[in-house]
Amino acid sequence: MDEIYFPPRELEVMSSLWRRGSATVTEVRDDLGELLAYTSVLSALQTLEEKGFVRHESEGRAYRYYPAVGAEKAGGSALARIRDAIY
């Protein structure tokens, strides 16, 4: 299994996408519950897209982002890292 690691902010963004199925930058920003700049959330989504974990489609003047990797695969990788660290 390929290792998948998300820093805390990227994990929050991915969690929003996994819960919703897809989201705009504004929707993700609303989910995070912090006063983050629109550009900060956009940057996180663009970084995730560059890594191949997110894809987008045009929706009017905005983009709608979709997870390109399932939560189960990411969770399995995280559990494997914890298990390896313990043993």
XYZ file of C-alpha atoms in Angstrom:
87
model
C 0.000 0.000 0.000
C 1.299 3.451 -0.861
C 1.832 5.656 2.151
C -0.668 8.479 2.445
C 0.043 11.219 4.931
C -1.946 14.394 5.476
C -0.630 17.230 7.632
C -3.316 18.503 10.049
C -4.761 21.261 7.810
C -4.868 19.003 4.754
C -6.570 16.295 6.813
C -9.255 18.784 7.880
C -9.836 19.736 4.239
C -9.971 16.097 3.138
C -12.366 15.287 5.984
C -14.711 17.991 4.715
C -14.590 16.553 1.194
C -15.126 12.989 2.425
C -18.151 14.042 4.511
C -19.722 16.105 1.741
C -18.643 14.061 -1.273
C -17.626 17.329 -2.966
C -17.372 20.983 -2.006
C -16.424 24.459 -3.132
C -13.685 26.424 -1.395
C -16.350 28.379 0.507
C -18.078 25.199 1.686
C -14.805 23.709 2.929
C -13.955 27.014 4.613
C -17.342 26.997 6.388
C -16.769 23.411 7.564
C -13.407 24.209 9.122
C -15.032 26.503 11.663
C -11.993 28.745 11.886
C -11.508 32.194 10.510
C -9.299 31.116 7.642
C -8.788 33.225 4.563
C -10.411 31.964 1.382
C -6.946 31.889 -0.187
C -5.607 29.641 2.606
C -8.288 27.033 1.935
C -7.798 27.381 -1.820
C -4.060 26.855 -1.381
C -4.636 23.683 0.662
C -6.998 22.335 -2.014
C -4.517 23.154 -4.785
C -1.717 21.417 -2.868
C -3.904 18.342 -2.376
C -4.727 18.379 -6.084
C -1.025 18.568 -7.006
C -0.440 15.520 -4.791
C -3.246 13.655 -6.594
C -5.604 13.441 -3.622
C -8.216 15.901 -4.955
C -9.654 16.756 -8.368
C -11.896 19.602 -9.462
C -14.567 20.470 -12.017
C -15.821 23.891 -13.044
C -19.125 24.909 -11.528
C -20.103 28.330 -12.826
C -17.413 30.748 -11.719
C -16.186 28.422 -8.968
C -14.577 25.006 -8.815
C -16.117 22.012 -7.105
C -13.510 19.762 -5.496
C -13.808 15.993 -5.129
C -11.695 13.558 -3.111
C -9.588 11.377 -5.429
C -8.641 8.974 -2.633
C -11.050 7.293 -0.252
C -11.066 7.852 3.479
C -10.625 4.099 3.997
C -7.333 4.031 2.064
C -5.990 7.077 3.888
C -7.117 5.679 7.236
C -5.507 2.317 6.534
C -2.210 4.022 5.763
C -2.402 6.050 8.985
C -3.132 2.938 11.057
C -0.216 1.129 9.427
C 2.129 3.994 10.394
C 0.914 3.860 14.002
C 1.297 0.074 14.113
C 4.823 0.303 12.646
C 5.789 2.950 15.198
C 4.635 0.779 18.091
C 6.325 -2.450 17.000
